[in-house]
Short mmCIF file of C-alpha atoms in Angstrom, two decimals:
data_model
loop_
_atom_site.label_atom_id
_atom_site.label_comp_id
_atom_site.label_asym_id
_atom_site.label_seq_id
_atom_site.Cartn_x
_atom_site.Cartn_y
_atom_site.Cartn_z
CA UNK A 1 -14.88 17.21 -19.68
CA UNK A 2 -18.71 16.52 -18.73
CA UNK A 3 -19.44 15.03 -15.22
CA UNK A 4 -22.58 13.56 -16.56
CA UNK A 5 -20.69 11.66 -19.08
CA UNK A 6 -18.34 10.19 -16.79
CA UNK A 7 -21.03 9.24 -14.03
CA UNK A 8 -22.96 8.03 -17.16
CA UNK A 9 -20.14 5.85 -18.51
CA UNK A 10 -19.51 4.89 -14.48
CA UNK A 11 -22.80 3.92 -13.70
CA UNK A 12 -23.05 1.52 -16.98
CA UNK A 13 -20.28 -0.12 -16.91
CA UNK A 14 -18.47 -0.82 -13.62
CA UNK A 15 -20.59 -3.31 -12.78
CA UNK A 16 -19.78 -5.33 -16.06
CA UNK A 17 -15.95 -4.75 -16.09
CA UNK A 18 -15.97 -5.76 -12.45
CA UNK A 19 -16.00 -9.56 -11.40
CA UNK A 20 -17.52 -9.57 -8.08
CA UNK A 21 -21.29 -10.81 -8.37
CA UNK A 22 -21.16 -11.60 -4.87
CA UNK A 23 -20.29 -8.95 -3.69
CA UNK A 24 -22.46 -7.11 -5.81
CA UNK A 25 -25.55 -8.55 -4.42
CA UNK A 26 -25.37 -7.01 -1.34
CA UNK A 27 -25.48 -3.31 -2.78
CA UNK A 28 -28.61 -2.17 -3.13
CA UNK A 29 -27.72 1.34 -4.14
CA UNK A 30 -24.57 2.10 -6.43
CA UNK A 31 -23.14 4.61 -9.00
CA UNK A 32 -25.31 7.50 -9.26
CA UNK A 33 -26.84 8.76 -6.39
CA UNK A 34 -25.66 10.45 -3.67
CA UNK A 35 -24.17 7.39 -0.99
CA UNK A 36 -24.20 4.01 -1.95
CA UNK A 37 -26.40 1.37 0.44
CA UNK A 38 -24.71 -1.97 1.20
CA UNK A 39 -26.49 -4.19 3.15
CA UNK A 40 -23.71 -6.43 5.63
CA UNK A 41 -23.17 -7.56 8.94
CA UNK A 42 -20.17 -7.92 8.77
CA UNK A 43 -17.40 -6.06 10.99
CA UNK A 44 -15.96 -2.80 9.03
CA UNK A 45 -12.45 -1.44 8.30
CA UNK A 46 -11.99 1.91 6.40
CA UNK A 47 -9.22 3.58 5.17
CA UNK A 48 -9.19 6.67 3.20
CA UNK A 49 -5.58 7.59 0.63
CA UNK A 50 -5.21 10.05 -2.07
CA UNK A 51 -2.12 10.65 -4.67
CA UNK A 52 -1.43 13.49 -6.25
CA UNK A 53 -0.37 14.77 -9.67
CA UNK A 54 3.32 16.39 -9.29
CA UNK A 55 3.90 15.04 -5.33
CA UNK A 56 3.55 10.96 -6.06
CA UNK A 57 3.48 10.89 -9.71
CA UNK A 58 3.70 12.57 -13.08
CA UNK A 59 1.84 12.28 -16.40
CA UNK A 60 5.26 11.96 -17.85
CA UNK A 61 5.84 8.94 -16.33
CA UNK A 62 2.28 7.42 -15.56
CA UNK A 63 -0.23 5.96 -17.47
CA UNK A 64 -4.07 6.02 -16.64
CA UNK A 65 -4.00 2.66 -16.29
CA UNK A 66 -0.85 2.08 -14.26
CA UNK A 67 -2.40 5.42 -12.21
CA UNK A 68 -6.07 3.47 -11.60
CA UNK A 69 -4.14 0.45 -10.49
CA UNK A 70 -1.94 2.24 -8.21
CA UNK A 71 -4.69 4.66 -6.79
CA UNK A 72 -6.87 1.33 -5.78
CA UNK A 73 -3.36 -1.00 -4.45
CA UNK A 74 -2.35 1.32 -2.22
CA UNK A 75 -5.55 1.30 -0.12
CA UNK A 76 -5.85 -2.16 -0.84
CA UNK A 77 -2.62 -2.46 1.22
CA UNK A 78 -3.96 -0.37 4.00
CA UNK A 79 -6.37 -2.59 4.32
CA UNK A 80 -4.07 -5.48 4.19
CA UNK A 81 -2.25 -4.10 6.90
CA UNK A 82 -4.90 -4.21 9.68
CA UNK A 83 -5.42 -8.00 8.19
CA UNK A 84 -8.73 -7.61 6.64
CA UNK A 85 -9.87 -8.00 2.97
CA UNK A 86 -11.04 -5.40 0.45
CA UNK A 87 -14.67 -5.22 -0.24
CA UNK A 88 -16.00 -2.02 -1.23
CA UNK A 89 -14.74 1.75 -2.08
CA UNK A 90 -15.34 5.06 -3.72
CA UNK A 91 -13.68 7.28 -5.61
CA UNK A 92 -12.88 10.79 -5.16
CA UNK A 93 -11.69 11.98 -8.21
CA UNK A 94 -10.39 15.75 -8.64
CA UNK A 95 -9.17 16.62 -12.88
CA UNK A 96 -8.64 18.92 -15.20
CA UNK A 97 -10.78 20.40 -18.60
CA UNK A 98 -7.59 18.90 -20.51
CA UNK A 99 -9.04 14.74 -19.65
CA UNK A 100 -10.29 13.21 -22.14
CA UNK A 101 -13.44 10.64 -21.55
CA UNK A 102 -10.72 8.16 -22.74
CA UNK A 103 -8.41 9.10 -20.20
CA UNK A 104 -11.25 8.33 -17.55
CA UNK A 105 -12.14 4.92 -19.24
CA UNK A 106 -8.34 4.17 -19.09
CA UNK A 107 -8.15 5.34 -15.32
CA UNK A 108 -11.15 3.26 -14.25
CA UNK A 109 -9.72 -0.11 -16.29
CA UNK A 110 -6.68 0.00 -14.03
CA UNK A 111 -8.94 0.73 -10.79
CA UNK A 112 -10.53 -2.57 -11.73
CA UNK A 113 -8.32 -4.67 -12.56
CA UNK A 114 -6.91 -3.95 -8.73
CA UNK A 115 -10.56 -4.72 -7.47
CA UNK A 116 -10.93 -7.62 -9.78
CA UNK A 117 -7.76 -9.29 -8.39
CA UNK A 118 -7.67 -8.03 -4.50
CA UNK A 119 -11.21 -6.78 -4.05
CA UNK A 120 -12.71 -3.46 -3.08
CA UNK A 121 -15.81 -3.44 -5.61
CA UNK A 122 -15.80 0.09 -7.12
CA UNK A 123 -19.45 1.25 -5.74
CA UNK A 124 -19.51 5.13 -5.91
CA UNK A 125 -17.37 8.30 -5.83
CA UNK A 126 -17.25 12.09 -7.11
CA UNK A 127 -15.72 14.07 -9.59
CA UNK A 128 -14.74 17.84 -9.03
CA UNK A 129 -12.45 20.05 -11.83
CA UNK A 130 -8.71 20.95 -10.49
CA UNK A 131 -5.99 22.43 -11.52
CA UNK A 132 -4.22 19.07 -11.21
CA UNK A 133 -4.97 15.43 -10.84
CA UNK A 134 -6.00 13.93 -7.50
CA UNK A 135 -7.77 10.84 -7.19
CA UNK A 136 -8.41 9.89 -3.32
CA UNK A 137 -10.21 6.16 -2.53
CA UNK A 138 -11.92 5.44 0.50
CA UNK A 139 -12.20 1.73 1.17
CA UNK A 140 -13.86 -0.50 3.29
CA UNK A 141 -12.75 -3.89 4.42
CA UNK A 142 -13.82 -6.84 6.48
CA UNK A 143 -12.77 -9.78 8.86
CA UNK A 144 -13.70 -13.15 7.70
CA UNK A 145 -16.14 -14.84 8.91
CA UNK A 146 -18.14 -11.64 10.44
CA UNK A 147 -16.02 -10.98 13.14
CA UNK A 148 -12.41 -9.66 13.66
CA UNK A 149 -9.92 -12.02 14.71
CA UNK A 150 -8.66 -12.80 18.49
CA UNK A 151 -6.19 -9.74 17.79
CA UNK A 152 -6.53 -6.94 15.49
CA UNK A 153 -3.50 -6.39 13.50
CA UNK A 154 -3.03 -2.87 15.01
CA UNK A 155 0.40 -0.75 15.18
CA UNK A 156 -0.19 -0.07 19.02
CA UNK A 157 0.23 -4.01 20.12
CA UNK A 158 4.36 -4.25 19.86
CA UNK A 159 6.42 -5.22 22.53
CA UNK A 160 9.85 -5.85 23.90
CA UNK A 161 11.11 -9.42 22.87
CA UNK A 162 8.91 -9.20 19.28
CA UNK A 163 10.68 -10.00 16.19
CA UNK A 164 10.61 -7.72 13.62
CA UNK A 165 9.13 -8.73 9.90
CA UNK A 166 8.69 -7.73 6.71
CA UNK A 167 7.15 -9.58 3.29
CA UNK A 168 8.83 -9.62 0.56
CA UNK A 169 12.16 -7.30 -0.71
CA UNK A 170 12.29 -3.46 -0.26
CA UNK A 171 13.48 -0.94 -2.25
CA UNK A 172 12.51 -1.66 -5.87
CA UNK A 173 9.97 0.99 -5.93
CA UNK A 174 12.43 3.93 -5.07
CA UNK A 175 14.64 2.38 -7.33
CA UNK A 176 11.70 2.81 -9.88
CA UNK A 177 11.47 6.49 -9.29
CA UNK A 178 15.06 7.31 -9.41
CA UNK A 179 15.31 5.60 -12.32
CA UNK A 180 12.30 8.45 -13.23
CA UNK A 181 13.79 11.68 -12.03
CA UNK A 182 17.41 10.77 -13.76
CA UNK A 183 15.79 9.43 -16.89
CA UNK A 184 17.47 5.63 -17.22
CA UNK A 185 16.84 3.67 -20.42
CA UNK A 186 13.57 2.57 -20.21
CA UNK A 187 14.79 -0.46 -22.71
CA UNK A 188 16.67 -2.22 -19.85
CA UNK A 189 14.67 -4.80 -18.58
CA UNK A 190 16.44 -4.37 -15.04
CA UNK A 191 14.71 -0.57 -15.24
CA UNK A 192 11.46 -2.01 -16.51
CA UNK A 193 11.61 -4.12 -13.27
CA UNK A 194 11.91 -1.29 -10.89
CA UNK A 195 9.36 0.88 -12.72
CA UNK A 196 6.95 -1.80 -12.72
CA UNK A 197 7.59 -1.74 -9.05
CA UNK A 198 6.58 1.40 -8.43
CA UNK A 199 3.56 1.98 -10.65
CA UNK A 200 1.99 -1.75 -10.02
CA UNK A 201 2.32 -2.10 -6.36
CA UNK A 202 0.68 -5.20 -5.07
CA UNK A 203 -1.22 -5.40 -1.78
CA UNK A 204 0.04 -7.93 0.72
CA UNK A 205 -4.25 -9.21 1.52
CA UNK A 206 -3.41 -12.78 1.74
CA UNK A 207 -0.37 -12.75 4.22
CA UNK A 208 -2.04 -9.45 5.95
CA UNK A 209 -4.99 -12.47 6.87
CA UNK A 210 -1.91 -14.97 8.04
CA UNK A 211 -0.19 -12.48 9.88
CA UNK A 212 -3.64 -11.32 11.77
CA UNK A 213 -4.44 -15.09 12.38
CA UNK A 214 -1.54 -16.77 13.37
CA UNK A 215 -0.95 -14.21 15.61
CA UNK A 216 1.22 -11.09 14.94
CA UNK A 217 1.30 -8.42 17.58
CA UNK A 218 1.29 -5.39 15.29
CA UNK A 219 1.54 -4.07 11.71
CA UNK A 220 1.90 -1.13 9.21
CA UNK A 221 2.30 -1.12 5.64
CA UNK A 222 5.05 0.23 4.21
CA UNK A 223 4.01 3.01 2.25
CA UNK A 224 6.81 6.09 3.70
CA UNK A 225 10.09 3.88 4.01
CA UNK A 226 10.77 1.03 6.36
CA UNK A 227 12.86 3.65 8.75
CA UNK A 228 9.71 6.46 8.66
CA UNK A 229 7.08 3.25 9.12
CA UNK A 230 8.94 1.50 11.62
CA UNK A 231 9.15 4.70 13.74
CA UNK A 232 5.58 5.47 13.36
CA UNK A 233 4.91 1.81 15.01
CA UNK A 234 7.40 1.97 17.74
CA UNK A 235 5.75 5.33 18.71
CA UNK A 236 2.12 3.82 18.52
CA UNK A 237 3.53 1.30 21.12
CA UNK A 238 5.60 2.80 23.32
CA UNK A 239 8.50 0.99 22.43
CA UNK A 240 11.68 1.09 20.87
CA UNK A 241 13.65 -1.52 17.85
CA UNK A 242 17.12 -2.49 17.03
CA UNK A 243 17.51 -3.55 13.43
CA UNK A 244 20.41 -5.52 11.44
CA UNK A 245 20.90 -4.24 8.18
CA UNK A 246 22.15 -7.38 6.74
CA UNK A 247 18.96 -8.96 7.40
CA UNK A 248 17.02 -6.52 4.68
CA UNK A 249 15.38 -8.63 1.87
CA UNK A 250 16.51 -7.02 -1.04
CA UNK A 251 15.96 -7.34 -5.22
CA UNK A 252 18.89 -9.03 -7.13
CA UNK A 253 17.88 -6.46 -9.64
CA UNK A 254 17.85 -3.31 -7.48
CA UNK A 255 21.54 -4.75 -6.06
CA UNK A 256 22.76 -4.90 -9.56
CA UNK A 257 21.39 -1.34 -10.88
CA UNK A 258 22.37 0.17 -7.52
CA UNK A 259 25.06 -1.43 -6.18
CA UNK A 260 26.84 1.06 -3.82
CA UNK A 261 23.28 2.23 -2.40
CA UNK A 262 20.74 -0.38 -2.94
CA UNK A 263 20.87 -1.36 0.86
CA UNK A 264 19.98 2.87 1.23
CA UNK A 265 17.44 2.72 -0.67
CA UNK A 266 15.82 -0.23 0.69
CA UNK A 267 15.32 1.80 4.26
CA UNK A 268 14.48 5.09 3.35
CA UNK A 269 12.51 3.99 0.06
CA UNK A 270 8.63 4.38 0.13
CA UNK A 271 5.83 3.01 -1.66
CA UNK A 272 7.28 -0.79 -1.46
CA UNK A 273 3.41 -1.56 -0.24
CA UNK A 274 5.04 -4.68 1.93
CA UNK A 275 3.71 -5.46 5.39
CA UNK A 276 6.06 -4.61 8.31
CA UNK A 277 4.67 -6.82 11.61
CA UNK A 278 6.18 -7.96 14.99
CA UNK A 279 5.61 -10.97 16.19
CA UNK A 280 6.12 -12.91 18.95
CA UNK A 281 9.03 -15.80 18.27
CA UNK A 282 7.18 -18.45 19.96
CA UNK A 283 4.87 -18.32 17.06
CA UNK A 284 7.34 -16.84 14.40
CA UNK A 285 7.44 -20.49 12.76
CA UNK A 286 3.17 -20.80 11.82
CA UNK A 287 3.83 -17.47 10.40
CA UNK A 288 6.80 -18.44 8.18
CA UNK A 289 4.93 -21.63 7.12
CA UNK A 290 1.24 -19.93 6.56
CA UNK A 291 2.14 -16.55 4.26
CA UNK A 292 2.68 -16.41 0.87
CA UNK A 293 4.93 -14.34 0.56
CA UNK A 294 9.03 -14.61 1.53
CA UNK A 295 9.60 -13.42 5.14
CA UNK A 296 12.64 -11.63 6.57
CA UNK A 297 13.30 -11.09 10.23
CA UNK A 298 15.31 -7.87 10.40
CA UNK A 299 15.42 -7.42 13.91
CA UNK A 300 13.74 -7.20 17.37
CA UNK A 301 11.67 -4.87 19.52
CA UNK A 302 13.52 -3.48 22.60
CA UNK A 303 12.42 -1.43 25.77
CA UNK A 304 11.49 2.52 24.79
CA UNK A 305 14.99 4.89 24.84
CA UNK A 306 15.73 8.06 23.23
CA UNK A 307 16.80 6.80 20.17
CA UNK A 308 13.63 4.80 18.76
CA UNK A 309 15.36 2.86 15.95
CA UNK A 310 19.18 1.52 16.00
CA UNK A 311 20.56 0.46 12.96
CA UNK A 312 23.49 -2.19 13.85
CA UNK A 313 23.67 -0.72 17.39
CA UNK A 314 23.96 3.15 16.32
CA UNK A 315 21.77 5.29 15.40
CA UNK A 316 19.81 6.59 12.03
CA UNK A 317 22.78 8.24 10.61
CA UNK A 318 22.02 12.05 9.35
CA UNK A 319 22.51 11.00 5.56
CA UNK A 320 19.48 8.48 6.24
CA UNK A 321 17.47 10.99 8.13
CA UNK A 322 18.02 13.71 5.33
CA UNK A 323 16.29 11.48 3.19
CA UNK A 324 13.68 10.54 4.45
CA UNK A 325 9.90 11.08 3.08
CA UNK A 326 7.97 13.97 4.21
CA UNK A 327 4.71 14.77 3.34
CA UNK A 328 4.71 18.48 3.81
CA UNK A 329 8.42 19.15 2.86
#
């Protein structure tokens, strides 16, 4: 593998796979050098991610494509989070002799057809040889209309009385990578499902830009699990949440391929890339009406205690808490 011919290939052709003229025009420096110059006024959000070969995917299971997609949505969905939209990012990308030039080309097709469709114009990056894949983005977004809204989607904002939301259903991703690790027939189209679920996330921008202006009080995304995310918010705000299981939106599909621990799955699964917010009820109903996607209330934000999250009035049972994602375990 040659550097030169990947920034080479990088530096020709980015600009022509990618569909964002507008954006374009406004970088007066890309691929090639050593920083990229935009020129904006607008106000900036940045978010750095990485993913790893052997800790959040395998070559088994992957391919370049589906990797580039998934490297790009998942900062996408940061982004989406603090209720901002993609505009710019670079790529950190760490590989092997064994890559191919094809492999790149492959990679970078997936990266933009997540810029092309949620934004985040691919505008530099750099390569270094590993022993193992790791491709880390750094992304910038921004606030329409050059200025943040009245309140900054933020995790630190919750407070007692708040409903608690998510978009979408949870779970189908984890159900994806079990389906992985005990090798399931890929021929099922209920598998198929839940795999494409966990190597196409898709970013939550549009109801990320609802939630922020209709006015929700906080929000993650839901990268780690529902339980591990919703802790990490409570603990930003100082506050503690009682949640009703029954109220988690869950897949058909994941019910039916799962269906003694689907509802498990949906609240210690990660990578479900769906925005968890709180909200204030008074104005639950312009956020119902105004995002895209479905919305489930699955409970409410309570005064802080000593046990941070109750699940139906008890707490995280051990057999959830063993499961949970950990970074460094």
């Amino acid at each position: 593998m040659d550097e030169n011919k990947i920034i080479k290939y990088l530096s020709e052709n980015i600009n022509s796979l990618s569909k964002t003229e507008e954006l374009l025009q406004h970088v007066s420096l890309g691929i090639g050098d050593d920083a990229a110059i935009i020129n904006s006024q607008n106000t900036s959000v940045i978010t750095t991610d990485s993913i790893s070969e052997g800790v959040h995917f395998s070559r088994k299971w992957s391919s370049w494509e589906n990797l580039g997609w998934k490297s790009i949505t998942i900062s996408q969905s940061d982004i989406a989070s603090m209720g901002a939209q993609p505009i710019y990012s670079v790529i950190n990308l760490c590989i092997p002799n064994d890559l191919s030039l094809n492999n790149i080309k492959d990679l970078y097709k997936g990266m933009v057809q997540a810029t092309n469709k949620f934004g985040g114009q691919i505008v530099g990056g750099d390569t270094v040889r590993s022993n193992k894949i790791i491709i880390s983005v750094t992304m910038v977004g921004s606030y329409q209309k050059n200025k943040p809204p009245p309140l900054p989607l933020k995790r630190s904002n919750a407070k007692p009385g708040d409903l608690i939301g998510v978009t979408g259903t949870l779970g189908c991703a984890r159900g994806g990578l079990i389906s992985y690790n005990k090798n399931l027939s890929t021929t099922s189209q209920n598998i198929k499902h839940l795999q494409s679920a966990f190597n196409r996330p898709v970013p939550k921008i549009k109801d990320g830009i609802m939630l922020s202006k209709y006015g929700a009080t906080s929000a993650i995304d839901i990268s780690d699990g529902l339980i591990n995310d919703l802790e990490k918010l409570c603990l930003s705000s100082n506050v503690s949440s009682k949640i009703n299981s029954k109220n988690i939106p869950t897949d058909q599909i994941l019910q039916t391929t799962f269906p003694k621990t689907f509802l498990e799955i949906a609240l210690v699964g990660g990578e479900d890339y769906e925005l968890l917010f709180t909200i204030n009820p008074d104005s639950f109903q312009n956020i119902q009406k105004q995002c895209p996607s479905t919305i489930s209330i699955i409970g409410e934000i309570s005064s802080p205690s000593t046990e941070i999250i109750k699940i139906d009035g008890n707490p995280i049972p051990n057999h959830l808490r063993k499961q949970l994602w950990n970074h460094f375990d």
